[in-house]
XYZ file of N, CA and C in Angstrom:
648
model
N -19.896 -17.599 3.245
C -19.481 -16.699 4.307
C -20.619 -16.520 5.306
N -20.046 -16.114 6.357
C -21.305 -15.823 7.977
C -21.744 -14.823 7.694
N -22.967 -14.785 7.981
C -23.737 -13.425 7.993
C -24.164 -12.996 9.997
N -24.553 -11.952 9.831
C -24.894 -11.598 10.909
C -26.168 -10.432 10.495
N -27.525 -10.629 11.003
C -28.649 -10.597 11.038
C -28.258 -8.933 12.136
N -28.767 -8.157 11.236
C -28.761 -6.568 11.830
C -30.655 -5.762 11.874
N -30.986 -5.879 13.288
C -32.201 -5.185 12.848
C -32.100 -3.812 12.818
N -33.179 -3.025 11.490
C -32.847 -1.707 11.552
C -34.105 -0.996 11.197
N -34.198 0.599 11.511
C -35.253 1.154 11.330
C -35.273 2.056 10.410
N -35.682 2.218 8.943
C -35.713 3.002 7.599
C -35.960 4.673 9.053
N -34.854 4.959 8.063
C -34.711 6.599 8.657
C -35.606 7.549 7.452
N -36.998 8.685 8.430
C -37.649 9.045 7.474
C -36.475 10.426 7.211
N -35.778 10.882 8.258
C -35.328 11.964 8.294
C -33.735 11.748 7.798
N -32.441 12.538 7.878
C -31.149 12.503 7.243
C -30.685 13.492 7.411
N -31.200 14.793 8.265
C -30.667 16.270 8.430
C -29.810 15.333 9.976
N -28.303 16.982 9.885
C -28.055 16.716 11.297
C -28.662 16.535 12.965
N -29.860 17.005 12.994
C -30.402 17.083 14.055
C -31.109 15.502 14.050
N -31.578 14.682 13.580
C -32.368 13.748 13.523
C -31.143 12.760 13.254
N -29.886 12.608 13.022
C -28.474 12.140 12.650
C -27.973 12.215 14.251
N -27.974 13.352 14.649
C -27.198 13.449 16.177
C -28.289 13.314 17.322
N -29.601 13.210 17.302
C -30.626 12.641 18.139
C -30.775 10.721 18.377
N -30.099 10.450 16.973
C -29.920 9.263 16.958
C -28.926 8.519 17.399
N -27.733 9.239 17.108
C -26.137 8.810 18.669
C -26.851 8.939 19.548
N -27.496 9.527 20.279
C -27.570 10.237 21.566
C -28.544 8.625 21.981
N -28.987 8.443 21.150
C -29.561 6.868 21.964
C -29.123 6.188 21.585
N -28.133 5.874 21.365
C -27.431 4.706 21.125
C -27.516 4.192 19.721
N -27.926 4.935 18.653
C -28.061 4.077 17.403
C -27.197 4.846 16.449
N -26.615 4.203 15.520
C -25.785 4.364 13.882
C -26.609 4.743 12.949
N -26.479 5.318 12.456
C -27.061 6.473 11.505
C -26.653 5.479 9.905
N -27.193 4.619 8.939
C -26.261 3.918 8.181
C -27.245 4.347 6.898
N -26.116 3.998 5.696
C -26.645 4.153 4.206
C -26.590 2.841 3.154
N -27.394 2.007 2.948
C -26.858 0.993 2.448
C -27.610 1.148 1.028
N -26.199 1.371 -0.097
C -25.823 1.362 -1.874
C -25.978 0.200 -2.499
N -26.182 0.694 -3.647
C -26.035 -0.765 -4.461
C -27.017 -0.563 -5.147
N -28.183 -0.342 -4.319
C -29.927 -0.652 -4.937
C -30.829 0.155 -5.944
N -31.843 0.407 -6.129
C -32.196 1.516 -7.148
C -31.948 3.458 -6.814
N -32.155 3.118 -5.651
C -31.563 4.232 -4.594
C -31.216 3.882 -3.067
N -30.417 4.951 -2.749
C -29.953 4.736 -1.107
C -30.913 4.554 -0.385
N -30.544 3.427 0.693
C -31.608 3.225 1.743
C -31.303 3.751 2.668
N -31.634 4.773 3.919
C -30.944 5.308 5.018
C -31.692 4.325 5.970
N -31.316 3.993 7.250
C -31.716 3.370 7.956
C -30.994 3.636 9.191
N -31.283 3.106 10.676
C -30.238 2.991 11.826
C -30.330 1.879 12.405
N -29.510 1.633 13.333
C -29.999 0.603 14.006
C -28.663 0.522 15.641
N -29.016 -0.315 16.220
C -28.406 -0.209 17.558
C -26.990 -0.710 17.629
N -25.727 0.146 18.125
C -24.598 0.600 17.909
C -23.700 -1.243 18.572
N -24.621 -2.156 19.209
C -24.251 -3.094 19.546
C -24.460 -4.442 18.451
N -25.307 -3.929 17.700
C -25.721 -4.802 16.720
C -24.638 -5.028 15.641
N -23.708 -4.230 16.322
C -22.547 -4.110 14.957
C -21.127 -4.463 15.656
N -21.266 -5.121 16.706
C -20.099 -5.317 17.554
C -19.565 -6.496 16.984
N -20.206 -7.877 16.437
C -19.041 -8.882 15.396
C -18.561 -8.535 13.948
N -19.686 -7.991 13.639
C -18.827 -6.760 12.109
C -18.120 -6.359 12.374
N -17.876 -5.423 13.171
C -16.995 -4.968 12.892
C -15.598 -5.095 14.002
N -16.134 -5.477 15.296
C -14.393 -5.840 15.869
C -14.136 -7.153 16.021
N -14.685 -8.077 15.134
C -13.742 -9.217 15.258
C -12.775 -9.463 13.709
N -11.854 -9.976 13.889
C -10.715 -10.580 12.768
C -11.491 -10.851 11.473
N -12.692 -11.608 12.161
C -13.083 -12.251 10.738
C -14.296 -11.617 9.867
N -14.748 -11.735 8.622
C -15.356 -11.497 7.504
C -16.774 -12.129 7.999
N -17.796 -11.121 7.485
C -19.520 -11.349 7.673
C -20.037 -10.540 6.457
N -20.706 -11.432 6.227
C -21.902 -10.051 5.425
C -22.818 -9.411 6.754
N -23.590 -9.199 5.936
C -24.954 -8.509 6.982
C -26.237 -8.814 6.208
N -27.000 -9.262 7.230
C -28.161 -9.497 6.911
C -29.190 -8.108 7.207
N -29.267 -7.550 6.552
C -30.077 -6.034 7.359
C -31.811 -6.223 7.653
N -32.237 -6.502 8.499
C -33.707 -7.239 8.770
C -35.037 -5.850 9.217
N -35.643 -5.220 8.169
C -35.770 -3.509 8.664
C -37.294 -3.620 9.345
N -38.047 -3.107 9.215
C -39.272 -3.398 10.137
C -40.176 -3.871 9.536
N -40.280 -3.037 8.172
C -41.306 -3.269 6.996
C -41.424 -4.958 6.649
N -39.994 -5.581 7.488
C -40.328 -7.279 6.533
C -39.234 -7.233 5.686
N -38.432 -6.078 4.961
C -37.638 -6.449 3.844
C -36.021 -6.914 4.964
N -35.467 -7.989 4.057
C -34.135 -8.429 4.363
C -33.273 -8.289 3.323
N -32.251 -7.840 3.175
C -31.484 -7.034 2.441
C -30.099 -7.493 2.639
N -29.424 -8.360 2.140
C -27.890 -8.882 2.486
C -26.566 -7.997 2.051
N -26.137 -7.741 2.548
C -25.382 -6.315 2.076
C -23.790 -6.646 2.755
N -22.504 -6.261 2.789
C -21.687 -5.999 3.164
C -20.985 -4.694 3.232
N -20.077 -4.411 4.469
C -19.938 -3.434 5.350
C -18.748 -2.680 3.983
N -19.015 -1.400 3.963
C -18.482 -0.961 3.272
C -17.537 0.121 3.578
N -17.881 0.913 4.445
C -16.989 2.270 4.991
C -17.713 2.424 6.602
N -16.652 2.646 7.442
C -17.274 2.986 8.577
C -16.418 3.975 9.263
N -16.658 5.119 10.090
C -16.450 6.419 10.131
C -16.569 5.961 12.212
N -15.196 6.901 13.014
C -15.356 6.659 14.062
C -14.987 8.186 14.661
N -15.760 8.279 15.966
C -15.312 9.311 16.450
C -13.555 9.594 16.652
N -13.132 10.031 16.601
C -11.662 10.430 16.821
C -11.244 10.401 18.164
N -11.506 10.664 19.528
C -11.466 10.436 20.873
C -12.348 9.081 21.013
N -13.434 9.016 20.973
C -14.409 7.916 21.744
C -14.142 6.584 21.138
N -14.178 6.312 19.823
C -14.287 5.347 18.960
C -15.362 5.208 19.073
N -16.268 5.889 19.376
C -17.861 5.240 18.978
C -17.869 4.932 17.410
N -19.061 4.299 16.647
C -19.208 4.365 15.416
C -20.595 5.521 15.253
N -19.799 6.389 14.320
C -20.099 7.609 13.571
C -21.631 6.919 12.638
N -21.088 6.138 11.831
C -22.009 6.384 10.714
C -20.985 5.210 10.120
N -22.141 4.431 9.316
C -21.422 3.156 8.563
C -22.360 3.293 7.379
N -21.754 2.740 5.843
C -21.715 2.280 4.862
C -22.223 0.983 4.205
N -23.030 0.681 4.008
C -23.282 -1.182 3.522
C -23.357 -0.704 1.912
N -22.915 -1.624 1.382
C -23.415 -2.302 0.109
C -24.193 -3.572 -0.734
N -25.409 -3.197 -1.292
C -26.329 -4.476 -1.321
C -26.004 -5.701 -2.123
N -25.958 -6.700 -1.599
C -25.340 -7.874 -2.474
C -26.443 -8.349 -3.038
N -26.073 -8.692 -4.484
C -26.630 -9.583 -5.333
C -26.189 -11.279 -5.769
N -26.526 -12.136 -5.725
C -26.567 -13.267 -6.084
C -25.404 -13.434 -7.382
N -26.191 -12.778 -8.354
C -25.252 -12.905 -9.855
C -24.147 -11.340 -10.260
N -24.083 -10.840 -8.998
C -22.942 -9.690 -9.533
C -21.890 -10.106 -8.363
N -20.590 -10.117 -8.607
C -19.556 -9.816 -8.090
C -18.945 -8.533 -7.077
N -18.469 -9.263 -5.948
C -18.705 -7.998 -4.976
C -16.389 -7.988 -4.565
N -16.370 -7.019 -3.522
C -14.890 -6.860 -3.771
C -14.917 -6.803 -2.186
N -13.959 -7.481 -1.253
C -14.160 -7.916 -0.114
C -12.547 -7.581 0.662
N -12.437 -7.306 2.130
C -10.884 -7.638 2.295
C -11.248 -9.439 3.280
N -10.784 -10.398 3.190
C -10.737 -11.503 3.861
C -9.627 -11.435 4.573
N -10.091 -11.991 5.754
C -8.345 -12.029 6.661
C -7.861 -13.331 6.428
N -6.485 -13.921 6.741
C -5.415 -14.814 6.244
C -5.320 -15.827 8.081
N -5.286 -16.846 7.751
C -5.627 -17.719 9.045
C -4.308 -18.413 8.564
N -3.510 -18.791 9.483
C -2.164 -19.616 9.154
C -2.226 -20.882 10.123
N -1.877 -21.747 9.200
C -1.626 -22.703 10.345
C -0.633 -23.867 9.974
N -0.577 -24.882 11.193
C 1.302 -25.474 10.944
C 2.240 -24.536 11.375
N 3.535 -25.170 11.653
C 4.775 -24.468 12.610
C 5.709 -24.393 11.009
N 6.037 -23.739 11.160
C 7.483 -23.288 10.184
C 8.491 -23.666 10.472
N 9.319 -24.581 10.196
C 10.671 -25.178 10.519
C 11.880 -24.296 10.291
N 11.415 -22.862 9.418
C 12.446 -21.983 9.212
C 11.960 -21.038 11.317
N 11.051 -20.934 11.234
C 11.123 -20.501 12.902
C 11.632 -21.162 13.709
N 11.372 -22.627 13.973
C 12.397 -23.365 14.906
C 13.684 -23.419 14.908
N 14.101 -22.517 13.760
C 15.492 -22.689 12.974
C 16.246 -21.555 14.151
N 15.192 -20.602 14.521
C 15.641 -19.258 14.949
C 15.189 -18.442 13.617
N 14.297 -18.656 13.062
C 14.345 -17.109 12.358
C 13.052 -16.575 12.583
N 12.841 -15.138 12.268
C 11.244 -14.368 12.185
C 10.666 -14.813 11.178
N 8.750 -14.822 11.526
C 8.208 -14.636 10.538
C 7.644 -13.518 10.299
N 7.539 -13.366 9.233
C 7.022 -11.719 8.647
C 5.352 -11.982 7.906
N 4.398 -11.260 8.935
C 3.279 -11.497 8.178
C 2.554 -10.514 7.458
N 3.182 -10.437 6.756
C 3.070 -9.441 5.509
C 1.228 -8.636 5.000
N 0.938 -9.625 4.909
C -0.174 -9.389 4.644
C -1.876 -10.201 4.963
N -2.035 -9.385 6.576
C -3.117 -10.465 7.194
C -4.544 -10.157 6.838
N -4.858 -9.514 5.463
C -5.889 -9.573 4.866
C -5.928 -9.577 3.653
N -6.334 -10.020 2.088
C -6.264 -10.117 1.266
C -7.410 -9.177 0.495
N -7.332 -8.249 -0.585
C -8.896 -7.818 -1.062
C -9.319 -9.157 -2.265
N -10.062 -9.963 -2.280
C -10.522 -10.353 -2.966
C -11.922 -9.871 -4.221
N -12.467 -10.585 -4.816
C -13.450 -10.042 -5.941
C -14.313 -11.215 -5.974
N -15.466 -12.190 -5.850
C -16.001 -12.936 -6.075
C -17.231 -12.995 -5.589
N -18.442 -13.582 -6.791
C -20.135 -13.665 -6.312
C -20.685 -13.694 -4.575
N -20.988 -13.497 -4.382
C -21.587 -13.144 -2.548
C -21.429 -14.679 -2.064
N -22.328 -15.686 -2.427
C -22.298 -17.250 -2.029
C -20.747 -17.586 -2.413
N -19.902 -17.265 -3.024
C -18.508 -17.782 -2.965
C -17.337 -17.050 -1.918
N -18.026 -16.183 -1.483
C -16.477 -15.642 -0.446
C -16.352 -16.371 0.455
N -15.424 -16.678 1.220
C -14.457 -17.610 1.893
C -14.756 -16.543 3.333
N -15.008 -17.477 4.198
C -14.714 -16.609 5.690
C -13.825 -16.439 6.247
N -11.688 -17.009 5.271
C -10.968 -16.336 5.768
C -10.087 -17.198 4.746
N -8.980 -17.148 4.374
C -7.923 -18.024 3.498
C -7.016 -18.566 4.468
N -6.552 -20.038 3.743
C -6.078 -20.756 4.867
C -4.707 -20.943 4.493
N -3.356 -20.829 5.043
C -2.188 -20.694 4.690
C -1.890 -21.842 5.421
N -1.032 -22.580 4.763
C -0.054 -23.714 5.572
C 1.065 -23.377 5.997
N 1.975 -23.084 6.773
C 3.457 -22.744 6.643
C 4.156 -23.860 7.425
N 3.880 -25.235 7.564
C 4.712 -26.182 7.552
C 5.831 -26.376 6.585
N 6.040 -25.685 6.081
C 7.056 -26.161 4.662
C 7.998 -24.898 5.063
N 7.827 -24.159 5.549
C 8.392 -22.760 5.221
C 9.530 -22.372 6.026
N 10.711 -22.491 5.432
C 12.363 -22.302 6.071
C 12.699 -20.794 6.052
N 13.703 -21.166 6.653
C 14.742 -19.658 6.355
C 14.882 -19.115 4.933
N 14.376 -17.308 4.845
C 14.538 -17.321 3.815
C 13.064 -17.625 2.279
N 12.371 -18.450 2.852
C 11.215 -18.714 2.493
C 10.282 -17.754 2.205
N 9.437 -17.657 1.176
C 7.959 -17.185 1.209
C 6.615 -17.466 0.621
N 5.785 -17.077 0.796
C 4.361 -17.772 0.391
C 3.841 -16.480 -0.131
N 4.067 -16.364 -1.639
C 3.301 -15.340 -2.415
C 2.050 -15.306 -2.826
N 1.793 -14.465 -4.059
C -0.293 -14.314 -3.412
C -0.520 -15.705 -4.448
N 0.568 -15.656 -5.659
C 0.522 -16.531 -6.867
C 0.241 -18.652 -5.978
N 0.570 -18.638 -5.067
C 0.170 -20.065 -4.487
C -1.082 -20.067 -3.841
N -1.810 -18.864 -4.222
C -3.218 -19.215 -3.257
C -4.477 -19.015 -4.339
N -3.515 -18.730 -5.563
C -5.509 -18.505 -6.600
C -6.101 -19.565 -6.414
N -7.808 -19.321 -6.546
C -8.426 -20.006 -6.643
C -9.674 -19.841 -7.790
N -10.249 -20.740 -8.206
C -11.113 -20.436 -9.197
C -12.428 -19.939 -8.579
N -12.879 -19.892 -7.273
C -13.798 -19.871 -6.787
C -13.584 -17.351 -6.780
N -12.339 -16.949 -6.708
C -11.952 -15.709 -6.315
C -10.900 -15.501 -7.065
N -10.976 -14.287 -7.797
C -9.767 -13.239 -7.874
C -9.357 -12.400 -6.580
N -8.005 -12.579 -6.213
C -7.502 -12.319 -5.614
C -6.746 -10.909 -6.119
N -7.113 -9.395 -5.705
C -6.779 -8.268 -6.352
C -5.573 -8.059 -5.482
N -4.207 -8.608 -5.654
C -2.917 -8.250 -5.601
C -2.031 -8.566 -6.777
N -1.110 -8.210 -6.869
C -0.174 -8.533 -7.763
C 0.580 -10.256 -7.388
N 0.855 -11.143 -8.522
C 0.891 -12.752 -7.986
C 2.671 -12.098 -7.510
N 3.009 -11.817 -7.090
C 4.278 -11.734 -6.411
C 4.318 -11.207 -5.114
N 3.160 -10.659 -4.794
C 2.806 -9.845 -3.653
C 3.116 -11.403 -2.366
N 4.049 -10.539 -1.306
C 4.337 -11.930 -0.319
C 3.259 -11.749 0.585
N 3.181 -12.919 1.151
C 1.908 -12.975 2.130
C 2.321 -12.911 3.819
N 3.057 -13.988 3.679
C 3.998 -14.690 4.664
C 5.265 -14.918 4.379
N 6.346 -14.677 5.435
C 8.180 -14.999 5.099
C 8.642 -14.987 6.535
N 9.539 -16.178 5.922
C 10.671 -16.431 7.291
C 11.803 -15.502 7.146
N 12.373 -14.773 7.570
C 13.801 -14.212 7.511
C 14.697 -14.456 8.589
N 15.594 -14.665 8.042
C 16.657 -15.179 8.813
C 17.309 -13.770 9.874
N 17.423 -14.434 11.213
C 17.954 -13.566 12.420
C 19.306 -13.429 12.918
N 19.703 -13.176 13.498
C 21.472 -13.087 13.370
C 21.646 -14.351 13.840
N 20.851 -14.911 14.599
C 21.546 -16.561 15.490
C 20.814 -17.336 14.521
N 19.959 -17.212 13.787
C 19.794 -18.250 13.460
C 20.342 -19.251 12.204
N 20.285 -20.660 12.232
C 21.065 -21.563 11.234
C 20.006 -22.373 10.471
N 20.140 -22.430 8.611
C 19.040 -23.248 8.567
C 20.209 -24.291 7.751
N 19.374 -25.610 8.753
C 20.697 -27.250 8.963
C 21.036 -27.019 7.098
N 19.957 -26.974 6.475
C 19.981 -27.388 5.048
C 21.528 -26.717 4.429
N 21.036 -25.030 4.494
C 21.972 -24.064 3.799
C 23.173 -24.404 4.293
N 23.204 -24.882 5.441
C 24.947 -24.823 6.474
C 25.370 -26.068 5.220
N 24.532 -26.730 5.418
C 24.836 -28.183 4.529
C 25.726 -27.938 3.046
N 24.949 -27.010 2.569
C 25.314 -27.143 0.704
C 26.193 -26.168 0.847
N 26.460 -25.309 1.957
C 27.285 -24.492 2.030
C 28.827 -24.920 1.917
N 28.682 -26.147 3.131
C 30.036 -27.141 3.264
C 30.544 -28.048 1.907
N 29.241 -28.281 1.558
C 29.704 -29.225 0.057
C 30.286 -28.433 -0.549
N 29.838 -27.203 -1.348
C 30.225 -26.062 -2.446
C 31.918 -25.544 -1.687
N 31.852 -25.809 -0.523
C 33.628 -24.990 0.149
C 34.151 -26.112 -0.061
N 33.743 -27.286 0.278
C 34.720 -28.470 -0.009
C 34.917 -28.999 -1.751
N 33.764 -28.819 -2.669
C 34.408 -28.977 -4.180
C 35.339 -27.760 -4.454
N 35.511 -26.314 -3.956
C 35.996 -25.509 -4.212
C 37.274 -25.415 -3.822
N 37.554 -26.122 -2.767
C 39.012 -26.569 -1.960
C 39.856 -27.394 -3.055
N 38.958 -28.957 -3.625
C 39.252 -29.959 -4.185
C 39.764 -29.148 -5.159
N 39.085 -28.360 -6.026
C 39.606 -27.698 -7.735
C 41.051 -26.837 -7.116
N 41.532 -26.286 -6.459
C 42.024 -25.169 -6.519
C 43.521 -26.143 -5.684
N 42.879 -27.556 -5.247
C 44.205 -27.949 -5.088
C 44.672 -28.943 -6.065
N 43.658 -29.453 -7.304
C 44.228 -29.832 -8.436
C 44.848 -28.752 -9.573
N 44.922 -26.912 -9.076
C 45.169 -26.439 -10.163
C 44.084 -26.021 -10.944
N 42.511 -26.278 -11.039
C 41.718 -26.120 -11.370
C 41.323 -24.581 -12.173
N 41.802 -24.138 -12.994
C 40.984 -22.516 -13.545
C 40.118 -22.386 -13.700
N 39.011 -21.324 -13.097
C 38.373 -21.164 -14.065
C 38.071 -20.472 -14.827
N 37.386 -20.693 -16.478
C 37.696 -20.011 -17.750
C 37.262 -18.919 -17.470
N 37.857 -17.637 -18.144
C 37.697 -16.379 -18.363
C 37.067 -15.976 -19.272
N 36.156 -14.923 -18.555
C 35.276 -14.279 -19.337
C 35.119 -13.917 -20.793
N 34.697 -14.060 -21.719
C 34.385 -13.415 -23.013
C 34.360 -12.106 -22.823
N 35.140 -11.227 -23.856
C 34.967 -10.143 -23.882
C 33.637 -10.246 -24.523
N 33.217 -8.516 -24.295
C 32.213 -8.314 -25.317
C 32.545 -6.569 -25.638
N 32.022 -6.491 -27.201
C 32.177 -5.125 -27.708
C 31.360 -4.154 -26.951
């Protein structure tokens, strides 16, 4: 996965006044967990502009003055309610040999032949939480939906991988075509006509069919 290199300055202070002196110039007030104790630190409110508003997944490289680099991922982040400035953010310190818990976003690609059909797709779910070592997370999961008709779906159970646990349930849908009032898929019209036409054939030879078993 991408990292993105954050410089920051170990905060000696953590009261509100030294917290709200620090918005006031432009910097995030942050706490980054994990380690023997919390590290408080800040750093400049632009330094956090591909973390956090683009689509895709980063760690953070946190680079502080002292020399220490600290790889961590974004954990909770807190926004003003009118401004959207960022309040105050969350990291957690990654380790090499422990397992970390991530949301990855879902990248699709290929046309769906159930859409050309006329139907919607439903994208159910455009981020996944995954669970896997820091060097194994994926910078986004890759869905095919060339295959995918009317009616169709792509559950979480077609995307394990050994590299990630994937923390949904394997039935959980990801992606689905559903069918729209106009739309026709050639196939179904197809087996539709066969099944009316053997059903025509029986019923004009007389054809029954057997009746149910009772049961007690």
């Amino acid at each position: 996965m991408k990292s993105i290199t954050i410089k920051g300055s170990q905060r000696e202070s953590v009261g509100k006044v030294s917290t709200k002196a620090l918005r006031n110039a432009g910097k995030v007030p942050c706490v980054l967990y994990g380690g023997d104790k919390p590290l408080h630190f800040s750093a400049d409110e632009l330094a956090f502009r591909h973390l956090v508003y683009t689509p895709n997944a980063y760690t953070a490289v946190i680079e502080l003055e002292d020399g220490q680099k600290l790889k961590a991922v974004l954990q909770d982040i807190q926004f003003h309610p009118v401004t959207d400035k960022i309040l105050h953010i969350d990291f957690y310190q990654l380790f090499s040999d422990k397992p970390v818990t991530m949301n990855i976003p879902i990248r699709l690609e290929g046309t769906s032949p159930g859409v050309l059909n006329g139907g919607r797709l439903l994208f159910r779910k455009r981020k996944l939480s995954i669970k896997a070592l820091p060097d194994l997370l994926p910078d986004f999961i890759t869905i095919d939906i060339s295959k995918l008709k009317i009616g169709g779906t792509i559950p979480v159970e077609t995307l394990l991988n050994d590299d990630y646990t994937i923390l949904h349930p394997d039935s959980t849908a990801v992606v689905q075509v559903k069918a729209s009032r106009t739309s026709v898929d050639d196939e179904e019209e197809e087996e539709e006509e066969i099944e009316g036409a053997e059903g025509a054939e029986g019923t004009a030879e007389g054809t029954e069919a057997p009746a149910a078993e009772a049961t007690e």
